[in-house]
CSV table of C-alpha atoms in Angstrom, one decimal:
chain,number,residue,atom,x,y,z
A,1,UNK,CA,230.4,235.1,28.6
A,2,UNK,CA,233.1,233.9,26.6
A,3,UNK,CA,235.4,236.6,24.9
A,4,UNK,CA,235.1,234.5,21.4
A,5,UNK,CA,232.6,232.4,20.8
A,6,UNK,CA,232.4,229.4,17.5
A,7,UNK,CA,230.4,227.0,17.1
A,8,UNK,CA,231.7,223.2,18.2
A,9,UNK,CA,230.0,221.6,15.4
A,10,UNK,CA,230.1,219.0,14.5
A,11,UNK,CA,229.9,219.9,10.8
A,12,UNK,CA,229.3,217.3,7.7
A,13,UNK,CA,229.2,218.4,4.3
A,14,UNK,CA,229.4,216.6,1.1
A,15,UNK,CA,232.7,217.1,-1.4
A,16,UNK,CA,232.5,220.4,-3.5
A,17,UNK,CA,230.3,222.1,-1.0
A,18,UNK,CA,230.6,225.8,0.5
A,19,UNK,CA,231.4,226.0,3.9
A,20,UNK,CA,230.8,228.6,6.3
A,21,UNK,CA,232.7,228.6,9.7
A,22,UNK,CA,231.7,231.2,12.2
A,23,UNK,CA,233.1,233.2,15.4
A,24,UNK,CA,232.0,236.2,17.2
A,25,UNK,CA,233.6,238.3,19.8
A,26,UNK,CA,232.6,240.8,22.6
A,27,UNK,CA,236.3,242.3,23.0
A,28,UNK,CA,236.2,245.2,20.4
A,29,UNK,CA,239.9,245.8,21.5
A,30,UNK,CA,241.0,243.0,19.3
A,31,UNK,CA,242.5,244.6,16.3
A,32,UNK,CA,243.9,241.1,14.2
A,33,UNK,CA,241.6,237.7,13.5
A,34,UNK,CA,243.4,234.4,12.7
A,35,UNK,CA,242.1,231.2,11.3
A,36,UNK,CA,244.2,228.2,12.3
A,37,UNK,CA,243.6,224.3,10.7
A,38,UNK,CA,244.2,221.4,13.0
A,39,UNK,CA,244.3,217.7,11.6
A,40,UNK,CA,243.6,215.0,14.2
A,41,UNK,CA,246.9,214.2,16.7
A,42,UNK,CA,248.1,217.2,14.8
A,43,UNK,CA,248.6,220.8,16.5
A,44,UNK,CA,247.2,224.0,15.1
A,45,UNK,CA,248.4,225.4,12.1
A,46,UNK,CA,248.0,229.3,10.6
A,47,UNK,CA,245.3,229.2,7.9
A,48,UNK,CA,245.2,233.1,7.2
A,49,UNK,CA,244.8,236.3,9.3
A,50,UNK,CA,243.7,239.7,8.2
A,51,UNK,CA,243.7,242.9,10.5
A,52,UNK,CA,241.0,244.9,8.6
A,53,UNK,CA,236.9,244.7,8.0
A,54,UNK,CA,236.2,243.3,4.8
A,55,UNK,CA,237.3,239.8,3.1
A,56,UNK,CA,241.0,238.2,2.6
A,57,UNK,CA,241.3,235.5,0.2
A,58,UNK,CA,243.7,232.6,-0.8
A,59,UNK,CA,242.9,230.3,-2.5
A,60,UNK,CA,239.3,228.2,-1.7
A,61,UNK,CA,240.1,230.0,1.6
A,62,UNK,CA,238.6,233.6,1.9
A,63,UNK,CA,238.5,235.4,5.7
A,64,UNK,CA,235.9,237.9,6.4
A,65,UNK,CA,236.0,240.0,9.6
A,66,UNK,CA,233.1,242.5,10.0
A,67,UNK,CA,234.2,245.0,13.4
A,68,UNK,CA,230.8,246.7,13.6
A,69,UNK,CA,229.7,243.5,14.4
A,70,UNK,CA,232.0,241.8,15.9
A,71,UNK,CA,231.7,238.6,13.6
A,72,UNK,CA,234.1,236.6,11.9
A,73,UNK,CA,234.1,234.1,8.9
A,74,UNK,CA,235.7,231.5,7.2
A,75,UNK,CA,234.2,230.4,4.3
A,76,UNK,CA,235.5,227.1,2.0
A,77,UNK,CA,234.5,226.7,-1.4
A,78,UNK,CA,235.0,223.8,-3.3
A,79,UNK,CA,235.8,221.6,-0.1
A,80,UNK,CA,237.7,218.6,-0.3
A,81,UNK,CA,237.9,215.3,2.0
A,82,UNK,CA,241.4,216.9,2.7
A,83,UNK,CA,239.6,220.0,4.5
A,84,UNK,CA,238.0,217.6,7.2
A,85,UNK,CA,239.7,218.5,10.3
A,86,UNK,CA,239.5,221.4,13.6
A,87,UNK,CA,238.9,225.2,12.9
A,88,UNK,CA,240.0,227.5,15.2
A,89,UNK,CA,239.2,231.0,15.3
A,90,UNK,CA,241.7,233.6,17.4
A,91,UNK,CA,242.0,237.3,17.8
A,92,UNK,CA,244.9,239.3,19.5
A,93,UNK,CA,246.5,242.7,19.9
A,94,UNK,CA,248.8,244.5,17.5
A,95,UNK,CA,250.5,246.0,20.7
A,96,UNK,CA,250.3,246.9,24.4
A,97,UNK,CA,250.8,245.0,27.0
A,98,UNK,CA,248.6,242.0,26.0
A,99,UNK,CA,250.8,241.7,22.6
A,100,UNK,CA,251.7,238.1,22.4
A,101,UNK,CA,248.6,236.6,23.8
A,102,UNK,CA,245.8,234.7,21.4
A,103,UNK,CA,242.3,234.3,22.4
A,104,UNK,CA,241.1,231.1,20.7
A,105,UNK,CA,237.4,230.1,19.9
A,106,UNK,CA,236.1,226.4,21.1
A,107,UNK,CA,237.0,225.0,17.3
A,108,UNK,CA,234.1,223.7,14.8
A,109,UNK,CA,235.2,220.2,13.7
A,110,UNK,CA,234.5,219.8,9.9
A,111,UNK,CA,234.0,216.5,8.0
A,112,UNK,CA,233.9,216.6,4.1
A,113,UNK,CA,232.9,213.4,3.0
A,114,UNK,CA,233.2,212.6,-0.7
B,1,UNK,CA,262.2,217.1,12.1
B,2,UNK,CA,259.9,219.5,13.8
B,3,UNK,CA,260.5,223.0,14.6
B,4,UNK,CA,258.5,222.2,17.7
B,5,UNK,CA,259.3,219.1,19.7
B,6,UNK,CA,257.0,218.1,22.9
B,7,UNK,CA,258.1,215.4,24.8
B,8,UNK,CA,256.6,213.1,26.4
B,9,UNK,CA,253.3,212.7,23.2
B,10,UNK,CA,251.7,210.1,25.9
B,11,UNK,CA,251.7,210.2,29.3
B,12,UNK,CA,249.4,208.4,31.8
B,13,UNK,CA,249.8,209.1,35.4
B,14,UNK,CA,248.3,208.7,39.0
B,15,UNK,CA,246.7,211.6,41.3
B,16,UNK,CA,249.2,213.1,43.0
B,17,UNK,CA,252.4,212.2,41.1
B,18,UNK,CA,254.4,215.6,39.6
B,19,UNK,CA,254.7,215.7,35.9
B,20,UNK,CA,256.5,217.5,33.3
B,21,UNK,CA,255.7,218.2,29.9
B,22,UNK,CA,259.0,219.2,27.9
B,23,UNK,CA,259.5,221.6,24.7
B,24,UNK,CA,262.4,222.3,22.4
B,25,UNK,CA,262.4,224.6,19.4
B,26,UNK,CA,264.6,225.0,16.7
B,27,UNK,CA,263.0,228.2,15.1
B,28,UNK,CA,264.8,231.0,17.0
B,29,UNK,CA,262.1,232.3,18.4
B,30,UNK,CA,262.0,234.1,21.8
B,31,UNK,CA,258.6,233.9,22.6
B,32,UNK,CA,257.1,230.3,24.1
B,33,UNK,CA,253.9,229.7,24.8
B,34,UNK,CA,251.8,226.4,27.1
B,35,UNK,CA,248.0,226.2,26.2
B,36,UNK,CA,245.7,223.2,27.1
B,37,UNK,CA,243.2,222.3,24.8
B,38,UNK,CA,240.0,220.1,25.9
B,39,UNK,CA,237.2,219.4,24.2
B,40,UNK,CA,234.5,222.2,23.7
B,41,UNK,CA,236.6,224.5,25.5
B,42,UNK,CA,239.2,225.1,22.7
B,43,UNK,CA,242.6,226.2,23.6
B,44,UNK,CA,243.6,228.4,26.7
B,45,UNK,CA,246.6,229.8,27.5
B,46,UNK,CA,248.7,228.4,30.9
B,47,UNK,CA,251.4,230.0,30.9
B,48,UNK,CA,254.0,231.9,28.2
B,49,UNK,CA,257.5,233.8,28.1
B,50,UNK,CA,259.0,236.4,26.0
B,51,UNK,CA,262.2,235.5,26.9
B,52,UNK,CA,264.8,233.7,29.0
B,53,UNK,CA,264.2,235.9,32.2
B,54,UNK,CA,260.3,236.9,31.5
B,55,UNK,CA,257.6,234.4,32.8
B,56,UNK,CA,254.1,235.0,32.5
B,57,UNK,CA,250.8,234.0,33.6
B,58,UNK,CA,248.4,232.6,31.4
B,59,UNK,CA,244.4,232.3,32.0
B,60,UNK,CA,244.4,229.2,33.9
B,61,UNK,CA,247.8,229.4,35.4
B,62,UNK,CA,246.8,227.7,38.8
B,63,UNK,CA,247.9,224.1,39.5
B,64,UNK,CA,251.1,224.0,37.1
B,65,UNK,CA,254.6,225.8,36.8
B,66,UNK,CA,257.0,226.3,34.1
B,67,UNK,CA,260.3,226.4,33.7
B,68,UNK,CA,262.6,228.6,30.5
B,69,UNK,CA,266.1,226.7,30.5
B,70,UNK,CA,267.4,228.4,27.4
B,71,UNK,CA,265.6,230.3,24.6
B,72,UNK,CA,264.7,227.1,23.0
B,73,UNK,CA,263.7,225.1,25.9
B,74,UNK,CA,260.6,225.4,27.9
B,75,UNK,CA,259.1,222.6,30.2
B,76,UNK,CA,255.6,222.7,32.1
B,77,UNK,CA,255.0,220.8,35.7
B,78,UNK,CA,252.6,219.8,37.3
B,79,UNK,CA,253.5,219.3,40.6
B,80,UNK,CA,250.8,217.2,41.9
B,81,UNK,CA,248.7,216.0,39.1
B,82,UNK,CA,244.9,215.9,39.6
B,83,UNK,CA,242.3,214.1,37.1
B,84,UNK,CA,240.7,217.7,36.4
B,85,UNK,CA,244.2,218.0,34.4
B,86,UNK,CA,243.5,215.3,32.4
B,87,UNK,CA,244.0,217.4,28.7
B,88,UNK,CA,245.6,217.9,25.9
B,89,UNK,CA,248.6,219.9,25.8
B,90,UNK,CA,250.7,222.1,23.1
B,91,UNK,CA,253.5,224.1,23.4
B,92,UNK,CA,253.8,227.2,20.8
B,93,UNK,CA,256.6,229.3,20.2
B,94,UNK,CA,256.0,232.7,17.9
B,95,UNK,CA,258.4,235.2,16.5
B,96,UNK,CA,258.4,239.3,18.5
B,97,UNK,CA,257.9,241.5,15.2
B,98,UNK,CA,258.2,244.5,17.1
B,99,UNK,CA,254.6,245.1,18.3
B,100,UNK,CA,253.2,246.1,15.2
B,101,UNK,CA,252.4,242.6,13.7
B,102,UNK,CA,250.5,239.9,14.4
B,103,UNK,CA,251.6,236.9,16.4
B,104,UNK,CA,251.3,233.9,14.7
B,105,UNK,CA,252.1,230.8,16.7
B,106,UNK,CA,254.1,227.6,15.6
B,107,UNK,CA,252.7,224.6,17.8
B,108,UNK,CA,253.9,221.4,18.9
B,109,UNK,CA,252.4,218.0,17.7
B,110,UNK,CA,250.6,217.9,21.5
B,111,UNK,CA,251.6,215.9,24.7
B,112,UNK,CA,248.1,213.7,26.0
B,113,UNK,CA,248.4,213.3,29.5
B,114,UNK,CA,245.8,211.3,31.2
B,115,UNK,CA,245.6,211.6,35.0
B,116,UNK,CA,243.7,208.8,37.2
């Protein structure tokens, strides 16, 4: 079994709609949960990351991370054509000798067609 | 330009031939960082360094060696390229915030090395 596991996809919604991107983990020794945004022949880029149970917002970008269950969310609203792209999910360590080292999920691949 | 340069973005080779995968960074960071990304397997870590003189092992280490020249330079070889290596690759380089933070990664634009 994978440490994280997401959801490959592919995902199609229409412009305007909510989306909901998903990742859930078995290592409960992760204590921070990262959101990363990759455009085709682009690499990964930081969306958000939150440490702490309970939802992070920015924007039409909000992060929710429940610990009891080891589930992760992303969740779009209002999405554009602009959001089409790869979705990674990752989790790492505050400290200790794995500090340094993200786990990533397989990516979701999102098209928002208008 | 980029904080992260790769170098070669293309590369098509032949079993057997040794390859290496190049990456400079001009955001100070100390940490560097090699993953390989295919599809429906997302990105896993090959190798990384926290500095100069530290060299690490990733999850799928076997099959490819690295090299830390300087703080901002770190290349990745494969010595004898097989068609199993056949990926996506992307160097990252992230900032040490003292072990109390978390690490977020800058990444390269990707090398594509295609191995026949």
């Amino acid at each position: 079994q994978k440490e994280v596991e997401q959801d490959p996809g592919p995902l199609s919604v229409p412009e305007g709609a909510i989306v909901s991107l998903n990742c859930t983990y078995s290592n409960s020794a992760f204590q921070y949960f990262m959101w990363y945004r990759q455009y085709s022949r682009k690499g990964p880029e930081l969306l958000m990351y939150t440490y702490s149970s309970g939802n992070k917002e920015d924007g039409r970008f909000t992060a929710q991370v429940d610990k009891s269950s080891k589930y992760i969310s992303l969740f779009i609203r209002d999405s554009q054509p602009s959001d089409s792209a790869t979705y990674l999910c990752a989790m790492g360590y505050a400290g200790g000798t794995s500090y340094g080292k993200l786990t990533f999920g397989q990516g979701t691949i999102l098209t928002v067609h208008p | 330009d980029a904080d992260v340069t790769q170098t070669p973005r293309n590369r098509i080779t032949k079993t057997g031939k040794r390859i290496m995968l190049e990456c400079s960074q001009t955001k100070g960071h100390d940490r560097m960082y090699w993953y390989r990304q295919d599809p429906g397997l997302g990105l896993r870590l090959i190798y990384y360094s926290f500095d100069v003189k530290d060299i690490n092992k990733g999850e799928i280490s076997d099959g490819y060696s690295v090299s830390r020249q300087a703080q901002a330079k770190f290349s990745l070889s494969l010595e004898s390229a097989i068609p199993n290596q056949t990926a996506l690759y992307f160097c990252a380089t992230s900032e040490r915030t003292g072990g109390s933070g978390a690490n977020v990664l800058t990444f390269g634009a990707g090398s594509r090395l295609t191995v026949l």
